[in-house]
Coordinates of C-alpha atoms in Angstrom, one line a residue:
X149 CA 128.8 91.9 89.3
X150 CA 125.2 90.8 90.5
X151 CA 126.7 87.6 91.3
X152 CA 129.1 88.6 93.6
X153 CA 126.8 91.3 94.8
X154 CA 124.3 88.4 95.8
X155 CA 127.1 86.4 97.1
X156 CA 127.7 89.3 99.9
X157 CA 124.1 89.9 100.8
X158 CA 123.7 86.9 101.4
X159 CA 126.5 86.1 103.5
X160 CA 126.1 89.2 105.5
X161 CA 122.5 88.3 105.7
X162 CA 123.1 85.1 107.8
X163 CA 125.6 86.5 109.8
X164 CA 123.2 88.8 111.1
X165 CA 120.5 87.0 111.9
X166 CA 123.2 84.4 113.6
X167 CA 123.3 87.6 116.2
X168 CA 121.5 87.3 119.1
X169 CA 121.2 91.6 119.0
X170 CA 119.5 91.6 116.2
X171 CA 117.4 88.6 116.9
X172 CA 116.3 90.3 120.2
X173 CA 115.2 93.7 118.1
X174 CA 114.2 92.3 115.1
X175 CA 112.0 89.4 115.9
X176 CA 111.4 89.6 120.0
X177 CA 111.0 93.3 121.3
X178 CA 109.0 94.9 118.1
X179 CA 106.0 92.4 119.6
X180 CA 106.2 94.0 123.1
X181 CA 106.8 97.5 121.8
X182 CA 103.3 96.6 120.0
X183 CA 101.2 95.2 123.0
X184 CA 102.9 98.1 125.3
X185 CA 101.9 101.1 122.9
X186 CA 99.0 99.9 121.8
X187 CA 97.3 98.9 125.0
X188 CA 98.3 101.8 126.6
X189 CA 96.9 104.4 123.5
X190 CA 93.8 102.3 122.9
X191 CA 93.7 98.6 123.7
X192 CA 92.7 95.2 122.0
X193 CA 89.0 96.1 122.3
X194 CA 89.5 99.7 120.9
X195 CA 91.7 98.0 117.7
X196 CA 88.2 98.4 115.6
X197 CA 88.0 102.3 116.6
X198 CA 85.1 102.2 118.7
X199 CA 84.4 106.1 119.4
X200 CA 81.9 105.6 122.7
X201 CA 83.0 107.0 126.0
X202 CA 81.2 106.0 128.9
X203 CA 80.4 108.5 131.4
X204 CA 78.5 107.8 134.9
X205 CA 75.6 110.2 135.4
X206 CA 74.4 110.8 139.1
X207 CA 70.9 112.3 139.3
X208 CA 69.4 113.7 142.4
X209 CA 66.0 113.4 143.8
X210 CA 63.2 114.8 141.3
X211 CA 65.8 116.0 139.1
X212 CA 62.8 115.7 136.2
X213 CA 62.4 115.8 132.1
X214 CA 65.7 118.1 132.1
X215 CA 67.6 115.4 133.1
X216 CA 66.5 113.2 130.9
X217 CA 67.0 115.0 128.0
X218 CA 70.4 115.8 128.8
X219 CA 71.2 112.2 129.1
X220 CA 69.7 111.6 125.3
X221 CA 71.9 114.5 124.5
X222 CA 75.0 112.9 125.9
X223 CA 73.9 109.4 124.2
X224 CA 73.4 111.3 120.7
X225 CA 76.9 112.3 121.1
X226 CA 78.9 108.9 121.8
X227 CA 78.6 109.2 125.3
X228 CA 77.9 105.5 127.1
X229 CA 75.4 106.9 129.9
X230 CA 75.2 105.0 133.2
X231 CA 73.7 105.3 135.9
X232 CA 75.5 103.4 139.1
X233 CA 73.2 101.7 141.7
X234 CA 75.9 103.0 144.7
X235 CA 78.1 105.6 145.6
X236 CA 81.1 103.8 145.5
X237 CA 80.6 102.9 141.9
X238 CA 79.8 106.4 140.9
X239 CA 83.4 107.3 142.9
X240 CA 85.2 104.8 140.9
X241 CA 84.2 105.7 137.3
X242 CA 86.6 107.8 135.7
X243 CA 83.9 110.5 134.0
X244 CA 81.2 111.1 136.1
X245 CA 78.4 114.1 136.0
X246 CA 76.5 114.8 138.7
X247 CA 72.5 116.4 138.3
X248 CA 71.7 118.3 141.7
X249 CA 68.2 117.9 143.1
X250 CA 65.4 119.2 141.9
X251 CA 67.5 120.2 138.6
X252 CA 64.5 120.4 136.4
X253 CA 62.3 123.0 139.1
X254 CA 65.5 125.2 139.6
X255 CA 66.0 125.7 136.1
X256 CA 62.1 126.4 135.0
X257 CA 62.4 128.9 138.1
X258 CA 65.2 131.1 136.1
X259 CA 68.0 130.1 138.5
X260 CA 71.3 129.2 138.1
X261 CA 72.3 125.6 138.2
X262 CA 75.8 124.4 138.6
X263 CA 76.4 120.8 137.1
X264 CA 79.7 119.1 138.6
X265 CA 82.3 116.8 136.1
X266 CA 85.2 114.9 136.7
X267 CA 87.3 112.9 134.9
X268 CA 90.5 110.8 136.1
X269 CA 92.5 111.5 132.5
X270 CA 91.3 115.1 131.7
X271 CA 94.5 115.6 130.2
X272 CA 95.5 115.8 126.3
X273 CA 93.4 115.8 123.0
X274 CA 91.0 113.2 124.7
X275 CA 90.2 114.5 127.8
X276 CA 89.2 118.3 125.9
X277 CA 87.3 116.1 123.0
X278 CA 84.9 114.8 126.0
X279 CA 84.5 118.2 127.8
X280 CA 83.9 119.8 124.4
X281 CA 81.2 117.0 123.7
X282 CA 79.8 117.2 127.2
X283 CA 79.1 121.4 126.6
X284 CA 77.7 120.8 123.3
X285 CA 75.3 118.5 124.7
X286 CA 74.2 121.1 127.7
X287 CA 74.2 123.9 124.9
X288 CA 72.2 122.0 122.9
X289 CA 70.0 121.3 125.8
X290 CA 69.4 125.3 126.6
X291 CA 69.1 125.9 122.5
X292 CA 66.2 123.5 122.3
X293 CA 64.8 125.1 125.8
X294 CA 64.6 128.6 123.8
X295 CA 62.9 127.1 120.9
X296 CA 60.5 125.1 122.7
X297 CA 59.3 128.3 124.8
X298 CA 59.2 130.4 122.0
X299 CA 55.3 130.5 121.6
X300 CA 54.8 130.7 125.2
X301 CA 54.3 127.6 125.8
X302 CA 55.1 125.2 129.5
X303 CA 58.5 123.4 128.6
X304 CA 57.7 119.6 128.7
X305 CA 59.3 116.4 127.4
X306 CA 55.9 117.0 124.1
X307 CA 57.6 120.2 123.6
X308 CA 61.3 119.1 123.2
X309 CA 59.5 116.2 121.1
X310 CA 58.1 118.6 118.9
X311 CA 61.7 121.0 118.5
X312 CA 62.9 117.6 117.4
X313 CA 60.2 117.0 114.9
X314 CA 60.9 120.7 113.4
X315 CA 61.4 120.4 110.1
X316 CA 65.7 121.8 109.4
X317 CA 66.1 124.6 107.3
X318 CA 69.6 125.2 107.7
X319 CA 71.8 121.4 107.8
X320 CA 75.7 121.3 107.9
X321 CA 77.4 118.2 106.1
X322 CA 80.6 117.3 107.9
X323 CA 82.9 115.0 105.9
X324 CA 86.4 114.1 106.3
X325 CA 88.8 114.3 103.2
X326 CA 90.7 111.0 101.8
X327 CA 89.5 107.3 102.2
X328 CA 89.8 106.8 105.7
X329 CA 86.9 108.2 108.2
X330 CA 88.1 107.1 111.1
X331 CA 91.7 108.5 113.0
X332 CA 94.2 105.2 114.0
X333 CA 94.5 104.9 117.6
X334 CA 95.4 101.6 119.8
X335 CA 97.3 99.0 118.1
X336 CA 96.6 100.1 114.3
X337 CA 98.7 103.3 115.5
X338 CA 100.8 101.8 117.4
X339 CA 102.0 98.8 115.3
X340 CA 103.2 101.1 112.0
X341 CA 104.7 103.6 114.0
X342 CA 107.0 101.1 116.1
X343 CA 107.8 98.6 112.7
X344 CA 109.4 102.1 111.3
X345 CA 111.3 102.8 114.3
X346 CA 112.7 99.4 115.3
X347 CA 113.5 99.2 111.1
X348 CA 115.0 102.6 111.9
X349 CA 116.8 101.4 114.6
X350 CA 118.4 97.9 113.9
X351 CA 119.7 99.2 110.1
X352 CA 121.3 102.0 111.0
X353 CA 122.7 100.6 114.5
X354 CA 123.5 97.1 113.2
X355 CA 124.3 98.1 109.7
X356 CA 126.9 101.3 110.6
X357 CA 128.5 99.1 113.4
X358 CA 129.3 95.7 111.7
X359 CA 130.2 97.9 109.1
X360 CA 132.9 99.3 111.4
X361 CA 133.6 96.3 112.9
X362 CA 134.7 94.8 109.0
X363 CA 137.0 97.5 108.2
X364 CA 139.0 97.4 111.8
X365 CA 139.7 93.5 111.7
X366 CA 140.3 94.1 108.0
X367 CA 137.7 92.1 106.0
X368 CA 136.6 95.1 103.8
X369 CA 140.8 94.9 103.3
X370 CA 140.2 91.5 102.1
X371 CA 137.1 92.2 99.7
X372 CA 139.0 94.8 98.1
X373 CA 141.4 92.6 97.4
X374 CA 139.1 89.7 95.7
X375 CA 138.4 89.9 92.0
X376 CA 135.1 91.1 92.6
X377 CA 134.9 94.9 91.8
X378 CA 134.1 97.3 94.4
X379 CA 130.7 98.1 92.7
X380 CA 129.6 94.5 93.7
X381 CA 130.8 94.6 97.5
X382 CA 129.0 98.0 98.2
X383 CA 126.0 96.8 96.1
X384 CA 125.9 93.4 98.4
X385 CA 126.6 95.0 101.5
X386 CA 123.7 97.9 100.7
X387 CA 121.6 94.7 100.0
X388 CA 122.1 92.4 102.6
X389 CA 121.0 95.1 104.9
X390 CA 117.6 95.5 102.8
X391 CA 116.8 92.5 102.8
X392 CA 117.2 92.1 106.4
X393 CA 114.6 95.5 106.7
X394 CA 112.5 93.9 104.7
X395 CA 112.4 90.3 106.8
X396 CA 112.0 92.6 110.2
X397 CA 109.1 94.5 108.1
X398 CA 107.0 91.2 106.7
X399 CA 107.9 89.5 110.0
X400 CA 105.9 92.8 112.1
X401 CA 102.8 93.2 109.6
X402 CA 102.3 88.9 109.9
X403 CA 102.6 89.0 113.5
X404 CA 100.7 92.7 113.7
X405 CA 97.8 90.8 111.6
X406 CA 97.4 87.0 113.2
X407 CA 97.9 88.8 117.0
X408 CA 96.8 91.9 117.4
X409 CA 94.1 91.9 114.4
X410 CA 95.8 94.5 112.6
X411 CA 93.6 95.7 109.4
X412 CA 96.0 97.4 106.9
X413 CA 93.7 98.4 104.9
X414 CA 93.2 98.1 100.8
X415 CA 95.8 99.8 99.3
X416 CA 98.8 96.7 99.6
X417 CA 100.8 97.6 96.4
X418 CA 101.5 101.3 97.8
X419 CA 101.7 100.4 101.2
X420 CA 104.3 97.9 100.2
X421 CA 106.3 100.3 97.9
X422 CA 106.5 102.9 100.7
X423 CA 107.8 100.2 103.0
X424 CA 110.4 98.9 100.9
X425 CA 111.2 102.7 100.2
X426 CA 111.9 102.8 104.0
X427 CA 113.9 100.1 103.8
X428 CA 116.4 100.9 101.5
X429 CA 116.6 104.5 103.0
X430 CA 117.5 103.0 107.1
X431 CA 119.7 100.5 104.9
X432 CA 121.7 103.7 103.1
X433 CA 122.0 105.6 105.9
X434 CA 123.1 103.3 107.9
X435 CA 126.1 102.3 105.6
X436 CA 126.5 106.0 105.5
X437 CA 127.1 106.1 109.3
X438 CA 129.3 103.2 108.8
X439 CA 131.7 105.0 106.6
X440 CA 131.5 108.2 109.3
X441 CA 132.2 106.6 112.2
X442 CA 135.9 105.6 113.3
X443 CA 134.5 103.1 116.4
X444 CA 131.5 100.7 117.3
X445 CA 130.8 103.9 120.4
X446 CA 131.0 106.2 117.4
X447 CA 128.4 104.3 115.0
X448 CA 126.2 103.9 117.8
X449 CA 126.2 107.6 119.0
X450 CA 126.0 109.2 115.2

């Protein structure tokens, strides 16, 4: 029975890597998928989960110590401060905060101050992680202010030094649960999340469709009629198809390493497992579909 079961996988196994569909989504459009996605959620340079944002920071004329000490706070918070020698560069940058005149003077004088912010991609998670950052920084700013002042003394860059020199009665210990510290973004997102989907997508489409193709020209008519026992044909059928997930998964994870750098991290024997898991779920289900559907339309629609 294993025999013959290996005798099928393996013949269905080079038949479908003789076909030029599965050639083109197994081996071709995975690799764009990966520089497509992952430039455009992070980039090559962001594949090692550098947190920094850089923000352009226009001050005007004797804006003073204030300023100055927001711009630490900004640093302190993985901000990239800047500050661009023309107009035109401060236009182009795509966060930008702007420090009226005479910001330090207007504040010590009790009155309101109105700093302006703009980014280019406010939108999503990102664009509300940097505005939350940028009003902890001014909050932080107007907390130390209040300290400093507290004895009655003038508010100077000595007295924020000295806040900062305070010994901290009260800490809070932030930690994140699990091995990783860092969230995946840019290609080390990207590059898992499209190997399971094109896996998804060439065993079920490929697998339920020759599958239908074999019973209407009458092959599976043909195997049934063999001496092999019907145990082995589905058994080299459901294996020919994992063995193909498996080629299109080792084939992304070598090419997601040696081009794009990918770092799968240390835990190989269960990453492994779970893939091959994956594998032989897409490679059920699509012979599943197969058995459902009554046309190659039908196999691709379910």
């Amino acid at each position: 029975m294993l025999r013959n079961a290996l005798f099928i996988a393996r013949k269905d196994l080079k038949y479908s890597l003789r076909q030029r569909e599965t050639i083109l989504w197994t081996f071709i459009m995975p690799i764009i998928f990966f520089y497509f996605i992952g430039t455009i959620t992070g980039g090559m340079g962001n594949a090692g989960g550098s947190s920094t944002t850089r923000i352009a920071l226009e001050t005007g004329q004797n804006a003073g110590f204030l300023a100055e000490e927001l711009s630490e706070r900004l640093e302190a918070l993985d901000f990239t401060v800047s500050e661009p020698e023309s107009e035109e560069t401060f236009a182009a940058a795509s966060r930008r905060l702007s420090i009226p005149a005479d910001f330090t003077d207007t504040v010590l004088a009790g009155q309101q101050v109105t700093l302006q912010y703009h980014a280019a991609d406010s939108s999503g998670l990102g664009g509300d992680f940097d505005e939350i950052r940028l009003q902890r920084a001014i909050y932080t700013l107007i907390a130390d202010m209040i300290v400093a002042t507290e004895h009655g003394e003038a508010l100077s860059t000595e007295s924020f030094q000295r806040v900062e020199d305070l010994p901290r009665f009260l800490t809070l210990e932030v930690s994140r649960a699990g091995k990783r510290k860092k969230i995946p973004n840019g290609f080390e997102q990207a590059i898992p999340g499209t190997m399971v989907m094109f896996t998804l997508l060439v065993l079920l489409s490929s697998g339920a469709v020759l599958l239908v193709v074999e019973r209407r020209q009458g092959l599976l008519r043909r195997l049934a009629s063999s001496p092999m026992s019907r145990g082995s044909v589905v058994l080299g059928k459901w294996g020919g198809k994992v063995v193909l997930g498996l080629i299109q998964i080792a084939f992304a994870m070598l090419a997601g390493t040696l081009i794009f750098k990918m770092d799968w991290g240390p835990e190989w024997p269960m990453l492994l497992l779970v893939l091959a898991a994956w594998a032989s779920l897409c490679a059920s289900l699509g012979m599943l579909l197969g058995c459902l559907a009554r046309s190659e339309g039908q196999a691709v629609g379910l």
